[in-house]
Amino acid sequence: IERIPKEYIRPEEERPSIGDIFAEEKMGGGPQVPTVDLKGINSEDLEVREKCREELRKAAVDWGVMHLVNHGIPEELTARVKAAGEGFFGQPIEEKEKYANDQAAGNVQGYGSKLANNASGQLEWEDYFFHCVFPEDKTDLSIWPKTPSDYIDATREYAKQLRALTTTVLAVLSLGLGLEEGRLEKEVGGMEELLLQMKINYYPKCPQPELALGVEAHTDVSALTFILHNMVPGLQLFYEGKWVTAKCVPNSIIMHVGDTVEILSNGKYKSILHRGVVNREKVRVSWAVFCEPPKEKIILQPLPETVSEADPPRFPPRTFAQHIKHKLFRLTDQEGADTPKPDE
């Protein structure tokens, strides 16, 4: 096709900010998403360890997003995960449709073209595959792709290793708030309850990329989000009033701080607004894993240690489910009209 259907065309006021992603990725100067080298994160050398942890903490405070390198997950494994995901999307549409989800029936896991009621009513220029990947007892292998044959093994092993990395990162962020290192992990559900949900985003080539978005501007509701991609640029972050294009860093995993950790830290760690841009030359694929607390079991609110007279709570208490509803539909909570509204 030469023209995109009108459902994909972004509102006029948004379009001037959508440029050529390849040109923008090459540009030097201006703010850059920080790269944090995790090699020394558990070093026996105190100085090395503290320097590494401080870099991670600083990136979470200043940006809320970073490229992680030397993250400990073997390149061979991430290559398998990527090959499996690309293999699934490379199949004929009728094969992929066998895994179609059914939003209306509440089955969000599986293959689809739109994940949520987005605020603007427009469609996003992407297909996706969404499913829970950890803990194993909460996964439903019957809806995981059978083709390619390595999909299940590679994805399971990656989820397991990513879960260990999650513990490491949450420990550093806890210490950065002056808490004991296991505190944030406990507050988001621990090993049993924190869910890792994978969404493989497939962004086809777009004949009019200046009119569309792969994913519209949003913050992640998760505690943390980890992203692999196929080295095609597309991620943009809204930083200091401007859209900044993330460069492609080889063998890195992009990590976002999500709303959940922003709330627990009373805004000390940022959940940054971001979006996905498309292009006419290359297919972009990304593998996002959202680490999500249980929907009803935990009340998300600033931890007492992060609140003071000078820095009162910025977010009202909500369950994770209430937080999602509030974001999607801007619904008011049941707590009554006197509930303070968080910073939007």
XYZ file of N, CA, C and O in Angstrom, residues 11 16 28 42 47 58 62 66 154 172-173 177 196 198 201 207-208 236 249 279 296 303 308 316 318:
100
model
N -3.199 12.489 15.366
C -3.777 13.838 15.373
C -2.762 14.864 14.857
O -1.551 14.715 15.047
N 3.990 17.069 13.847
C 5.264 17.774 13.636
C 6.434 17.163 14.408
O 7.587 17.317 14.031
N 24.392 13.493 16.698
C 25.143 13.624 17.950
C 24.589 14.807 18.727
O 23.629 15.445 18.305
N 28.115 -6.643 41.362
C 28.314 -7.449 42.573
C 29.802 -7.685 42.850
O 30.176 -8.686 43.443
N 34.737 -0.298 45.965
C 34.721 0.928 45.165
C 34.080 0.678 43.792
O 33.239 1.454 43.323
N 21.544 6.690 39.605
C 21.491 8.029 38.996
C 20.653 8.000 37.710
O 19.838 8.898 37.459
N 17.466 10.325 37.095
C 17.488 11.374 36.055
C 16.583 11.038 34.870
O 15.911 11.907 34.340
N 17.434 3.268 30.660
C 18.881 3.137 30.429
C 19.161 1.920 29.556
O 18.348 0.999 29.466
N 13.792 -21.314 24.521
C 14.580 -20.069 24.568
C 13.883 -19.021 25.440
O 14.514 -18.370 26.280
N 19.484 -2.880 44.153
C 20.255 -1.627 44.040
C 19.340 -0.414 44.212
O 19.679 0.549 44.899
N 18.153 -0.468 43.612
C 17.211 0.652 43.733
C 16.712 0.791 45.178
O 16.479 1.905 45.654
N 17.369 4.083 47.957
C 16.352 4.814 48.724
C 16.617 4.736 50.231
O 15.810 5.187 51.040
N 6.081 -11.763 35.095
C 6.818 -11.266 33.935
C 5.971 -11.538 32.700
O 5.679 -12.694 32.378
N 5.555 -10.974 28.653
C 6.309 -10.605 27.454
C 5.375 -10.120 26.350
O 4.351 -10.725 26.089
N 6.717 -6.938 20.024
C 6.129 -5.927 19.148
C 6.723 -6.063 17.757
O 7.947 -6.035 17.599
N 4.418 2.995 4.876
C 4.615 3.886 3.729
C 4.558 5.377 4.083
O 5.088 6.208 3.368
N 3.912 5.717 5.190
C 3.847 7.128 5.612
C 4.209 7.241 7.104
O 3.370 7.554 7.952
N 11.603 6.403 21.437
C 11.841 7.806 21.777
C 11.362 8.078 23.197
O 10.331 7.558 23.623
N 22.329 0.251 20.991
C 23.579 -0.153 21.645
C 23.696 -1.677 21.549
O 22.840 -2.399 22.067
N 9.113 3.271 10.450
C 9.859 3.777 9.284
C 9.453 3.014 8.018
O 8.800 1.979 8.108
N -4.429 -7.316 42.675
C -5.265 -6.890 43.803
C -4.603 -7.019 45.174
O -5.060 -6.431 46.137
N 6.281 4.438 49.868
C 6.724 3.789 51.103
C 6.963 4.860 52.167
O 7.446 5.957 51.852
N 8.156 12.625 53.616
C 8.526 13.499 54.748
C 7.614 14.716 54.702
O 6.811 14.874 53.782
N -1.909 8.661 45.494
C -2.868 8.066 46.434
C -2.728 6.546 46.442
O -2.223 5.972 45.470
N -3.532 2.867 45.709
C -4.365 2.153 44.740
C -3.824 0.736 44.594
O -2.632 0.514 44.746
